[in-house]
Short mmCIF file of C-alpha atoms in Angstrom, two decimals:
data_model
loop_
_atom_site.label_atom_id
_atom_site.label_comp_id
_atom_site.label_asym_id
_atom_site.label_seq_id
_atom_site.Cartn_x
_atom_site.Cartn_y
_atom_site.Cartn_z
CA MET A 230 -2.43 -10.17 47.82
CA LYS A 231 -5.04 -8.07 49.49
CA LEU A 232 -4.81 -4.30 50.75
CA THR A 233 -5.95 -5.31 54.73
CA ASP A 234 -3.22 -8.33 54.49
CA ILE A 235 -0.90 -5.52 55.91
CA LEU A 236 -2.79 -4.82 58.99
CA LYS A 237 -2.68 -8.84 60.12
CA LYS A 238 -0.23 -9.72 62.61
CA ASP A 239 1.45 -12.34 60.71
CA PHE A 240 2.23 -10.08 57.65
CA ASP A 241 5.06 -10.93 55.64
CA ALA A 242 6.12 -7.95 53.81
CA SER A 243 8.66 -9.61 51.43
CA GLU A 244 6.19 -10.80 48.78
CA TRP A 245 4.61 -7.05 48.39
CA GLU A 246 8.36 -5.28 48.23
CA ALA A 247 9.50 -8.02 45.83
CA LYS A 248 6.86 -7.01 43.54
CA GLY A 249 7.71 -3.09 43.78
CA TYR A 250 4.75 -2.08 46.22
CA GLN A 251 5.70 0.30 48.55
CA LEU A 252 4.26 0.12 52.21
CA PRO A 253 3.73 2.24 55.02
CA LYS A 254 6.48 2.80 57.45
CA PHE A 255 4.60 3.93 60.43
CA ASP A 256 2.46 1.98 62.80
CA ARG A 257 -1.36 2.19 61.28
CA ALA A 258 -3.09 1.23 64.51
CA GLU A 259 -1.13 4.11 66.80
CA VAL A 260 -1.82 6.71 64.16
CA ALA A 261 -5.38 5.84 63.85
CA ARG A 262 -6.28 5.76 67.97
CA LYS A 263 -4.22 9.20 68.10
CA THR A 264 -6.35 10.61 65.23
CA HIS A 265 -9.40 9.59 66.82
CA ASP A 266 -8.40 10.93 70.37
CA ALA A 267 -7.31 14.19 68.61
CA PRO A 268 -8.20 15.03 65.28
CA THR A 269 -6.11 17.40 63.68
CA TRP A 270 -7.62 17.05 59.77
CA VAL A 271 -11.18 16.47 58.30
CA HIS A 272 -10.86 16.35 54.46
CA PHE A 273 -14.37 16.77 52.39
CA GLY A 274 -14.69 14.60 49.40
CA GLY A 275 -13.40 11.09 49.44
CA GLY A 276 -12.60 11.18 45.41
CA ASN A 277 -9.69 9.40 43.47
CA ILE A 278 -8.06 12.78 43.60
CA PHE A 279 -7.99 13.06 47.36
CA ARG A 280 -6.75 9.55 47.63
CA ALA A 281 -3.61 10.35 44.96
CA PHE A 282 -2.98 13.56 46.16
CA PRO A 283 -3.59 15.00 49.79
CA ALA A 284 -3.94 11.44 51.21
CA ALA A 285 -0.77 10.37 49.76
CA ILE A 286 1.61 13.19 50.72
CA LEU A 287 0.12 13.04 53.99
CA ASN A 288 1.38 9.61 53.76
CA ASP A 289 4.74 10.55 53.10
CA ALA A 290 4.80 12.93 55.87
CA LEU A 291 4.30 10.22 58.16
CA ASN A 292 6.65 7.79 56.95
CA THR A 293 9.13 10.44 57.98
CA GLY A 294 8.29 9.41 61.71
CA LYS A 295 8.14 13.23 62.35
CA TYR A 296 4.24 13.60 62.49
CA ASP A 297 1.60 10.88 64.10
CA ARG A 298 -1.94 12.22 62.79
CA GLY A 299 -3.79 10.73 60.00
CA VAL A 300 -6.87 12.46 58.21
CA ILE A 301 -10.50 11.61 58.52
CA VAL A 302 -12.46 11.77 55.24
CA ALA A 303 -16.04 12.68 55.05
CA GLU A 304 -17.95 12.17 51.85
CA THR A 305 -20.63 14.73 51.07
CA PHE A 306 -22.10 13.43 47.90
CA ASP A 307 -21.70 9.88 46.91
CA PHE A 308 -22.05 7.88 50.09
CA GLU A 309 -21.50 4.41 48.05
CA VAL A 310 -17.80 5.46 47.75
CA ILE A 311 -17.69 5.03 51.39
CA ASP A 312 -19.41 1.83 51.38
CA LYS A 313 -17.77 0.57 48.36
CA ALA A 314 -14.11 2.05 48.18
CA TYR A 315 -13.26 2.47 51.87
CA ALA A 316 -15.06 0.65 54.23
CA PRO A 317 -14.28 -2.89 52.40
CA TYR A 318 -10.52 -2.26 52.67
CA ASP A 319 -10.36 -0.39 56.05
CA ASN A 320 -9.74 2.96 54.35
CA LEU A 321 -6.41 1.81 52.37
CA SER A 322 -5.96 2.08 49.08
CA LEU A 323 -3.26 1.67 46.32
CA LEU A 324 -1.61 4.48 44.92
CA VAL A 325 -0.50 3.77 41.10
CA SER A 326 2.07 6.58 39.83
CA LEU A 327 1.92 6.33 36.02
CA GLN A 328 5.47 7.19 34.39
CA SER A 329 5.53 8.82 31.23
CA THR A 330 8.54 5.51 30.41
CA GLY A 331 5.28 3.29 30.37
CA THR A 332 6.29 2.19 33.82
CA ILE A 333 4.20 2.25 37.32
CA GLU A 334 5.05 3.02 40.97
CA LYS A 335 2.88 1.26 43.41
CA LYS A 336 2.35 2.72 46.81
CA VAL A 337 0.15 1.67 49.73
CA ILE A 338 -1.77 4.57 51.10
CA ALA A 339 -2.42 4.22 54.96
CA SER A 340 -3.33 7.98 55.67
CA VAL A 341 -6.91 7.60 56.32
CA THR A 342 -7.61 6.60 59.54
CA GLU A 343 -11.57 7.25 59.32
CA ALA A 344 -14.21 7.64 56.31
CA LEU A 345 -17.41 9.14 57.23
CA LYS A 346 -20.62 10.27 55.53
CA ALA A 347 -21.57 13.68 55.84
CA ASP A 348 -25.21 13.78 56.20
CA TYR A 349 -27.95 14.07 58.76
CA GLN A 350 -29.36 10.54 58.07
CA PHE A 351 -26.40 8.48 59.38
CA ALA A 352 -24.76 8.03 62.41
CA ASP A 353 -21.48 9.49 61.06
CA TRP A 354 -22.94 13.05 61.49
CA GLN A 355 -22.85 12.59 65.12
CA ARG A 356 -18.92 11.68 65.06
CA LEU A 357 -18.56 14.77 62.66
CA LYS A 358 -20.06 17.01 65.47
CA GLU A 359 -17.91 15.28 67.91
CA ILE A 360 -14.92 16.04 65.63
CA PHE A 361 -15.98 19.57 65.18
CA ARG A 362 -15.89 20.41 68.67
CA ALA A 363 -12.33 18.99 69.51
CA PRO A 364 -9.69 21.82 70.27
CA SER A 365 -7.23 19.68 68.28
CA LEU A 366 -8.72 20.10 65.18
CA GLN A 367 -6.65 22.22 62.61
CA MET A 368 -7.73 22.03 59.40
CA ILE A 369 -10.31 21.28 57.08
CA SER A 370 -10.15 20.63 53.28
CA PHE A 371 -11.82 19.94 50.14
CA THR A 372 -11.24 18.22 46.78
CA ILE A 373 -15.47 18.44 45.81
CA THR A 374 -14.73 20.33 42.49
CA GLU A 375 -15.83 23.81 42.00
CA LYS A 376 -19.64 22.75 41.93
CA GLY A 377 -19.38 21.85 45.08
CA TYR A 378 -19.42 24.95 46.18
CA SER A 379 -22.82 25.99 45.18
CA VAL A 380 -25.70 27.41 46.81
CA SER A 381 -29.25 27.05 46.03
CA PRO A 382 -32.08 29.01 47.42
CA ASN A 383 -33.95 25.90 48.24
CA ASP A 384 -31.20 24.60 50.40
CA LEU A 385 -30.64 27.96 52.29
CA GLU A 386 -34.79 27.16 53.09
CA ARG A 387 -33.46 23.94 55.11
CA GLY A 388 -32.03 25.95 57.83
CA LEU A 389 -29.57 23.66 60.00
CA GLN A 390 -30.63 20.93 57.98
CA PRO A 391 -28.97 21.55 54.30
CA VAL A 392 -28.41 18.91 51.77
CA LEU A 393 -25.40 20.45 49.77
CA ALA A 394 -21.80 20.57 50.88
CA MET A 395 -21.20 24.09 51.91
CA GLY A 396 -24.43 24.19 54.17
CA LYS A 397 -23.27 20.89 55.70
CA VAL A 398 -19.78 22.49 56.62
CA THR A 399 -21.38 25.77 57.67
CA ALA A 400 -23.62 23.74 60.45
CA LEU A 401 -20.61 21.61 61.75
CA LEU A 402 -18.44 24.90 62.11
CA TYR A 403 -21.62 26.35 64.13
CA GLU A 404 -20.82 23.13 66.29
CA ARG A 405 -17.46 24.50 66.70
CA TYR A 406 -18.48 28.19 67.42
CA GLN A 407 -20.63 26.84 70.02
CA ALA A 408 -17.73 24.78 71.63
CA GLY A 409 -16.17 27.84 72.58
CA GLN A 410 -15.43 29.67 69.27
CA LEU A 411 -12.42 27.63 68.63
CA PRO A 412 -9.98 28.53 65.60
CA LEU A 413 -10.14 26.48 62.37
CA THR A 414 -8.55 26.94 58.80
CA ILE A 415 -10.63 25.96 55.76
CA GLN A 416 -9.00 25.03 52.97
CA SER A 417 -9.97 24.38 49.55
CA MET A 418 -7.95 22.20 47.41
CA ASP A 419 -9.55 22.25 44.77
CA ASN A 420 -8.27 23.20 40.94
CA CYS A 421 -10.00 26.63 40.14
CA SER A 422 -8.73 29.98 40.79
CA HIS A 423 -8.86 31.68 44.17
CA ASN A 424 -10.39 28.47 45.90
CA GLY A 425 -10.66 29.90 49.34
CA ASP A 426 -12.81 32.66 47.97
CA LYS A 427 -15.44 30.15 46.73
CA VAL A 428 -15.58 28.28 50.29
CA LYS A 429 -15.72 31.46 52.11
CA ALA A 430 -18.76 32.79 49.67
CA GLY A 431 -20.63 29.57 50.21
CA VAL A 432 -20.09 29.37 53.96
CA PHE A 433 -21.01 33.08 54.24
CA ALA A 434 -24.36 32.65 52.10
CA TYR A 435 -25.46 29.94 54.61
CA ALA A 436 -24.34 31.80 57.98
CA GLU A 437 -25.79 35.10 56.72
CA ARG A 438 -29.07 33.45 55.94
CA TRP A 439 -29.63 31.78 58.98
CA VAL A 440 -28.83 34.50 60.86
CA SER A 441 -31.33 36.68 58.85
CA ASP A 442 -33.78 33.68 59.67
CA GLY A 443 -33.18 34.14 63.31
CA ILE A 444 -32.02 30.42 63.38
CA ILE A 445 -28.27 31.23 65.07
CA PRO A 446 -26.92 34.64 66.72
CA SER A 447 -25.11 37.14 64.55
CA ALA A 448 -22.16 36.17 66.68
CA PHE A 449 -21.62 33.04 64.58
CA LEU A 450 -20.98 35.51 61.53
CA ASP A 451 -18.55 37.83 63.73
CA TYR A 452 -16.80 34.42 64.57
CA LEU A 453 -16.41 33.17 60.59
CA LYS A 454 -14.69 36.83 60.03
CA ASP A 455 -12.64 36.97 62.91
CA GLU A 456 -9.17 35.82 60.80
CA THR A 457 -7.51 35.05 64.77
CA LYS A 458 -10.50 32.60 64.59
CA ILE A 459 -11.20 31.54 60.88
CA THR A 460 -9.59 31.78 57.84
CA PHE A 461 -9.77 30.81 54.21
CA PRO A 462 -6.48 30.42 52.46
CA TRP A 463 -5.92 29.91 48.54
CA SER A 464 -4.12 26.94 47.35
CA MET A 465 -3.11 25.74 43.79
CA ILE A 466 -3.13 22.04 43.18
CA ASP A 467 -2.21 20.26 39.96
CA LYS A 468 -2.33 16.30 39.08
CA ILE A 469 -4.40 14.52 36.73
CA THR A 470 -6.05 11.31 38.26
CA PRO A 471 -8.34 9.60 35.69
CA ARG A 472 -10.81 6.97 36.08
CA PRO A 473 -9.16 3.53 36.84
CA HIS A 474 -7.45 2.45 33.74
CA GLN A 475 -7.99 -1.08 32.47
CA LYS A 476 -4.18 -1.29 31.74
CA VAL A 477 -3.09 -0.76 35.07
CA GLN A 478 -6.06 -3.12 36.38
CA GLU A 479 -4.39 -6.08 34.30
CA MET A 480 -1.07 -4.83 35.71
CA LEU A 481 -2.05 -5.18 39.27
CA ALA A 482 -4.04 -8.97 38.66
CA LYS A 483 -0.87 -10.00 36.86
CA ASP A 484 1.17 -9.21 40.53
CA GLY A 485 -1.57 -10.95 42.29
CA PHE A 486 -3.08 -8.10 43.53
CA GLU A 487 -6.53 -8.89 43.97
CA ASP A 488 -7.84 -5.71 44.72
CA ASN A 489 -8.45 -4.68 41.75
CA ASN A 490 -12.11 -4.50 40.87
CA TYR A 491 -14.00 -1.44 39.35
CA ILE A 492 -16.64 0.51 40.89
CA GLU A 493 -19.06 2.40 39.57
CA THR A 494 -21.82 3.91 41.75
CA GLU A 495 -25.36 4.95 41.05
CA LYS A 496 -24.48 8.37 40.85
CA HIS A 497 -21.82 7.68 38.65
CA THR A 498 -18.60 7.88 40.16
CA PHE A 499 -15.95 5.68 39.25
CA THR A 500 -13.39 4.64 41.38
CA ALA A 501 -11.57 1.28 42.80
CA PRO A 502 -9.34 0.19 45.80
CA PHE A 503 -6.53 1.63 43.59
CA VAL A 504 -6.38 4.94 42.34
CA ASN A 505 -3.87 5.67 38.86
CA ALA A 506 -2.33 9.05 38.63
CA GLU A 507 0.22 11.03 37.03
CA GLU A 508 3.47 11.16 38.24
CA VAL A 509 3.83 15.05 38.22
CA GLN A 510 1.96 16.81 41.03
CA TYR A 511 1.97 20.22 42.51
CA LEU A 512 0.21 21.91 45.84
CA VAL A 513 1.13 25.28 46.74
CA ILE A 514 -1.06 26.38 49.59
CA GLU A 515 -1.33 30.03 51.36
CA ASP A 516 0.28 29.54 54.73
CA HIS A 517 -2.46 31.14 57.15
CA TYR A 518 -3.82 28.96 59.90
CA THR A 519 -4.76 29.99 63.35
CA ASN A 520 -4.45 26.46 65.15
CA GLY A 521 -1.46 24.99 63.57
CA ARG A 522 -1.57 22.69 60.33
CA PRO A 523 -0.50 19.29 59.01
CA PRO A 524 3.06 19.08 58.28
CA LEU A 525 2.04 18.36 54.48
CA ASP A 526 5.55 19.89 53.67
CA LEU A 527 7.15 17.05 54.62
CA GLY A 528 5.18 15.09 51.80
CA GLY A 529 6.04 17.80 49.41
CA ALA A 530 3.45 20.58 49.40
CA LEU A 531 4.49 23.97 49.70
CA TYR A 532 3.38 26.71 52.03
CA THR A 533 3.72 29.99 50.95
CA THR A 534 1.91 33.50 50.93
CA ARG A 535 -1.47 34.44 48.91
CA GLU A 536 0.56 36.91 46.59
CA THR A 537 3.13 33.78 45.65
CA VAL A 538 -0.02 31.27 45.55
CA ASP A 539 -1.60 33.64 42.80
CA LYS A 540 1.76 34.12 41.02
CA VAL A 541 1.92 30.24 40.58
CA GLU A 542 -1.52 30.03 39.47
CA THR A 543 -1.14 32.86 37.02
CA MET A 544 1.97 31.04 35.67
CA LYS A 545 -0.02 27.47 35.29
CA VAL A 546 -2.97 29.17 34.02
CA THR A 547 -1.71 31.60 31.30
CA THR A 548 1.74 30.01 30.31
CA CYS A 549 2.80 26.63 31.32
CA LEU A 550 -0.11 24.77 30.87
CA ASN A 551 -3.32 25.82 30.05
CA PRO A 552 -2.68 27.67 26.85
CA LEU A 553 -0.63 24.72 25.74
CA HIS A 554 -3.80 22.51 25.96
CA THR A 555 -6.19 24.94 24.03
CA ALA A 556 -3.50 24.90 21.37
CA MET A 557 -3.06 21.15 21.20
CA SER A 558 -6.96 20.68 21.59
CA ILE A 559 -7.84 22.99 18.65
CA TYR A 560 -5.22 21.82 16.18
CA GLY A 561 -5.57 18.13 17.63
CA CYS A 562 -9.37 18.02 16.53
CA LEU A 563 -8.75 19.83 13.06
CA LEU A 564 -5.95 17.31 12.53
CA GLY A 565 -8.11 14.05 13.66
CA TYR A 566 -6.27 13.22 16.96
CA THR A 567 -8.03 11.59 19.97
CA LEU A 568 -5.40 11.58 22.33
CA ILE A 569 -3.11 14.12 23.53
CA SER A 570 -0.15 11.79 23.86
CA ALA A 571 -0.28 10.78 20.50
CA GLU A 572 -0.04 14.56 19.64
CA MET A 573 2.90 14.79 21.29
CA ALA A 574 4.64 12.16 18.92
CA ASP A 575 4.08 14.95 16.04
CA GLU A 576 6.74 17.07 15.30
CA ASP A 577 4.81 19.99 14.21
CA LEU A 578 2.55 19.76 17.16
CA ARG A 579 4.86 19.08 19.55
CA ALA A 580 6.98 22.02 18.72
CA PHE A 581 3.95 24.32 17.83
CA ILE A 582 3.38 24.16 22.00
CA GLN A 583 6.65 24.09 22.92
CA LYS A 584 7.80 27.65 21.03
CA ILE A 585 4.50 28.99 22.63
CA GLY A 586 5.23 28.12 26.10
CA TYR A 587 9.06 29.25 26.13
CA MET A 588 9.25 31.75 23.26
CA GLU A 589 6.09 33.64 23.26
CA ALA A 590 4.61 33.24 26.82
CA MET A 591 7.54 33.40 28.72
CA PRO A 592 8.61 36.58 28.44
CA VAL A 593 5.60 38.01 30.36
CA VAL A 594 5.75 35.16 33.34
CA THR A 595 6.47 36.76 36.59
CA ASP A 596 8.73 34.11 38.55
CA PRO A 597 6.72 33.08 41.66
CA GLY A 598 9.99 32.18 42.99
CA VAL A 599 8.79 28.55 44.33
CA LEU A 600 8.51 26.99 41.02
CA ASN A 601 10.68 27.36 38.16
CA PRO A 602 8.54 28.33 35.16
CA TYR A 603 11.26 26.70 32.44
CA GLU A 604 10.95 23.39 34.73
CA PHE A 605 7.38 23.39 34.89
CA ILE A 606 7.10 23.79 31.21
CA GLY A 607 9.78 21.06 30.83
CA ALA A 608 7.53 18.93 32.68
CA VAL A 609 4.83 19.40 30.79
CA ILE A 610 6.26 18.51 27.68
CA ASN A 611 8.37 15.80 28.16
CA ARG A 612 6.58 13.93 31.03
CA ARG A 613 2.90 15.22 31.57
CA LEU A 614 1.57 15.26 27.87
CA PRO A 615 3.08 12.46 26.47
CA ASN A 616 2.46 9.85 29.30
CA PRO A 617 0.74 6.92 27.23
CA PHE A 618 -1.34 6.39 30.49
CA MET A 619 -3.35 9.66 30.21
CA PRO A 620 -6.27 9.02 28.24
CA ASP A 621 -7.03 12.78 27.98
CA ALA A 622 -8.55 13.74 24.57
CA PRO A 623 -8.36 17.10 22.63
CA GLN A 624 -11.97 16.88 22.27
CA ARG A 625 -12.36 16.80 26.20
CA ILE A 626 -9.95 19.90 26.47
CA ALA A 627 -11.74 21.81 23.45
CA MET A 628 -14.77 21.98 25.86
CA ASP A 629 -15.83 25.88 26.64
CA THR A 630 -13.18 26.97 24.76
CA SER A 631 -14.56 30.61 24.60
CA GLN A 632 -14.40 30.75 28.29
CA LYS A 633 -10.75 29.59 28.25
CA LEU A 634 -9.12 31.94 25.51
CA PRO A 635 -9.26 35.32 27.61
CA ILE A 636 -7.58 34.06 30.16
CA ARG A 637 -5.29 31.44 28.53
CA PHE A 638 -4.05 33.94 25.70
CA GLY A 639 -5.71 37.14 26.38
CA GLU A 640 -3.67 38.11 29.57
CA THR A 641 -0.37 37.16 27.89
CA ILE A 642 -1.46 39.68 24.83
CA LYS A 643 -2.20 42.52 27.49
CA LYS A 644 1.08 42.19 29.40
CA TYR A 645 2.84 42.37 25.96
CA LEU A 646 0.61 45.61 25.73
CA ALA A 647 1.09 46.89 29.28
CA ARG A 648 4.70 46.22 28.95
CA GLY A 649 5.88 47.63 25.69
CA LEU A 650 6.86 44.43 24.14
CA ASP A 651 7.59 43.71 20.85
CA MET A 652 4.42 42.40 19.11
CA ASP A 653 6.28 41.07 16.45
CA ASN A 654 7.18 38.01 18.77
CA LEU A 655 3.78 36.89 18.69
CA GLN A 656 3.40 34.46 15.87
CA LEU A 657 2.18 31.24 17.48
CA ILE A 658 -0.28 32.58 19.60
CA PRO A 659 -1.73 34.66 16.86
CA LEU A 660 -1.83 31.09 14.96
CA THR A 661 -3.60 29.39 17.73
CA LEU A 662 -6.54 32.02 17.62
CA ALA A 663 -6.69 31.82 13.94
CA GLY A 664 -7.24 28.20 14.40
CA TYR A 665 -10.04 28.62 16.27
CA ALA A 666 -12.11 30.33 13.30
CA ARG A 667 -11.21 27.35 11.26
CA TYR A 668 -12.07 24.52 14.19
CA LEU A 669 -15.46 26.66 14.40
CA LYS A 670 -16.25 25.46 11.15
CA GLY A 671 -16.49 21.79 12.27
CA ILE A 672 -14.03 20.21 9.26
CA LYS A 673 -10.99 18.68 9.79
CA ASP A 674 -8.05 19.21 7.72
CA ASP A 675 -8.92 16.06 5.16
CA GLY A 676 -12.34 17.39 4.36
CA THR A 677 -14.36 15.09 6.76
CA PRO A 678 -16.98 16.95 9.52
CA PHE A 679 -16.30 16.72 12.95
CA GLU A 680 -18.57 17.85 15.94
CA PRO A 681 -16.82 21.14 17.94
CA SER A 682 -17.08 20.10 21.41
CA PRO A 683 -19.79 21.32 23.99
CA ASP A 684 -19.43 25.41 24.65
CA PRO A 685 -22.00 27.86 25.82
CA MET A 686 -20.82 30.27 22.89
CA LEU A 687 -20.68 27.63 20.31
CA ASP A 688 -23.66 28.28 18.02
CA GLU A 689 -22.95 31.86 18.28
CA LEU A 690 -19.43 31.67 17.08
CA MET A 691 -20.01 28.92 14.39
CA ALA A 692 -23.05 31.52 12.98
CA ILE A 693 -20.28 34.05 12.44
CA VAL A 694 -18.29 31.86 10.28
CA ALA A 695 -20.72 30.10 8.42
CA PRO A 696 -20.24 31.96 5.20
CA LEU A 697 -16.46 30.94 4.91
CA GLU A 698 -15.93 27.79 2.97
CA VAL A 699 -12.84 25.69 3.03
CA GLY A 700 -11.11 25.83 -0.55
CA LYS A 701 -12.90 28.45 -1.79
CA THR A 702 -10.81 31.25 -3.50
CA ASP A 703 -11.65 35.11 -3.43
CA GLN A 704 -13.94 34.68 -0.67
CA ASP A 705 -15.12 37.67 1.47
CA TYR A 706 -13.48 37.32 4.93
CA SER A 707 -14.95 40.47 6.69
CA CYS A 708 -17.15 38.30 9.27
CA LEU A 709 -13.94 37.75 11.19
CA ARG A 710 -13.53 41.55 12.09
CA GLN A 711 -16.89 40.61 14.07
CA LEU A 712 -15.23 37.38 15.81
CA TYR A 713 -11.88 38.69 16.53
CA SER A 714 -13.12 42.13 17.95
CA ARG A 715 -15.15 40.14 20.62
CA LYS A 716 -13.48 41.04 24.14
CA ASP A 717 -15.58 38.52 25.73
CA VAL A 718 -14.04 35.63 23.70
CA PHE A 719 -10.26 37.04 23.35
CA GLY A 720 -10.27 39.21 26.56
CA LEU A 721 -9.61 42.09 24.37
CA ASN A 722 -10.34 43.55 20.84
CA LEU A 723 -7.46 41.95 18.76
CA TYR A 724 -7.70 44.54 16.39
CA GLU A 725 -6.71 47.28 19.21
CA ALA A 726 -4.07 44.96 19.98
CA GLY A 727 -2.30 45.27 16.81
CA LEU A 728 -3.04 41.52 15.87
CA GLY A 729 -6.25 41.32 14.07
CA GLU A 730 -5.18 41.73 10.57
CA GLN A 731 -2.47 39.29 11.35
CA ILE A 732 -4.75 36.52 12.50
CA GLU A 733 -6.72 37.07 9.36
CA GLY A 734 -4.08 36.51 6.96
CA MET A 735 -3.44 33.07 8.83
CA VAL A 736 -7.23 32.47 8.90
CA LYS A 737 -7.13 32.85 5.13
CA GLU A 738 -3.98 30.50 4.78
CA LEU A 739 -6.44 27.95 7.08
CA TYR A 740 -9.45 27.98 4.81
CA ALA A 741 -7.05 27.88 1.69
CA GLY A 742 -8.09 24.05 1.04
CA TYR A 743 -7.65 20.57 2.30
CA GLY A 744 -4.62 20.17 4.15
CA ALA A 745 -3.85 23.62 4.46
CA VAL A 746 -4.07 23.46 8.50
CA ARG A 747 -0.83 20.98 8.19
CA THR A 748 0.78 22.99 5.89
CA THR A 749 0.33 26.39 7.88
CA LEU A 750 0.89 24.80 10.79
CA HIS A 751 4.34 23.72 9.64
CA LYS A 752 5.04 26.73 8.46
CA TYR A 753 4.99 28.79 11.09
CA VAL A 754 6.57 26.28 13.54
CA LYS A 755 9.57 26.08 11.09
CA ALA A 756 9.54 29.84 10.83
CA ARG A 757 9.49 30.56 14.38
#
């Protein structure tokens, strides 16, 4: 069983279907022909998240029979991905959805019709220029990570032959401008707040420099600023797509599926002909398009207003997912866990995050209308975090905690204050923040040392709690005021918020001795 088998005229689908493989219901050759002649969508970033999510929902849309154009992928960074993960399989891939029950679903993704190397050194660049001059083009999109939107002074000096992604995109947009100032929507699908603004800032940085240097006319900037021609909508995307999993590889081999090899490129991109991903996914997009759009809603995407996208993002980041992750990471490290899924089998930890979400954060959530906050948390607790296929570790999530606390907890506390809500309702969020002072000590609950995860403020914050000792009675805890008054760490002065003394008391309990983390956690979770 090989992916390219499905393209053969004499292909027999019965064996694949008998083994649970879902196959494309559309004429792949016809879709590829129409897409080549009149392309509608180019996506930058050929990584695993693209194949597991945007390409997959387009595949679902094509399966409805109500749409007939595929997506063209353009890789700006690691060109080996095109050579090793796309070309040998005629751009087909296998999506393996990892269920929280420990089972898998398998779907062949055939919506990618071309895979191009977005760089001047390749012939593909001429094809990209041709595509950007096509009146039919409606949208370009991105999953290149937040770092992919960066701009460097050296790259700005390269003129119309930049190396970084935003420079290449701007050069291609100039082609579209020259073709008649044709309309286009530039849509980020990366997991970062207000992502459309990040694309816009990158594109404008190059355009403004090139205009300033006299390389291109100032009318190009006018074109980019004209929202009847060019838009940069926001989106919220949420789906975990880990590296190809050995367990999945073994399952596919047992089926007789031969395209299960593991690929690591020279740039250390980890990929495969298959993509494994969690079952739960969300893509909420601001519906602000200038030349029409692919009907991704047929595959489950939600089109809405910018305000609603922002509400969904706020709901996720401050209540329904990210705070729960951080609370689990702090206490998971202290209790010696190395897997998030294993933490979910711990009754204290499961109840801890469940009560933070439903009882303490939910009162200040604004329901975005398109996604129910209670159902979102339910999916997180019951399907996402316990998933045995998700090899996520609290140590990874604990990275850069000092940068996350202001948004993940500080915003909730601020809303309590702004709305005049009873601060006594906050017990487990303060316990999370108290746990951070214990985490910074780098000693597990059993007394063994651990290395706190990388964080730009780690050394500075560890120095604050350095005078404290686990198990020492009658010690001076005055250093805690220096920590919990830090607005840059918590988003506000916790003493001014009326929580500082409460948190201090919890820290004293956590430092009482070895085993005190478990005792304190159990005490407050049970009382809540």
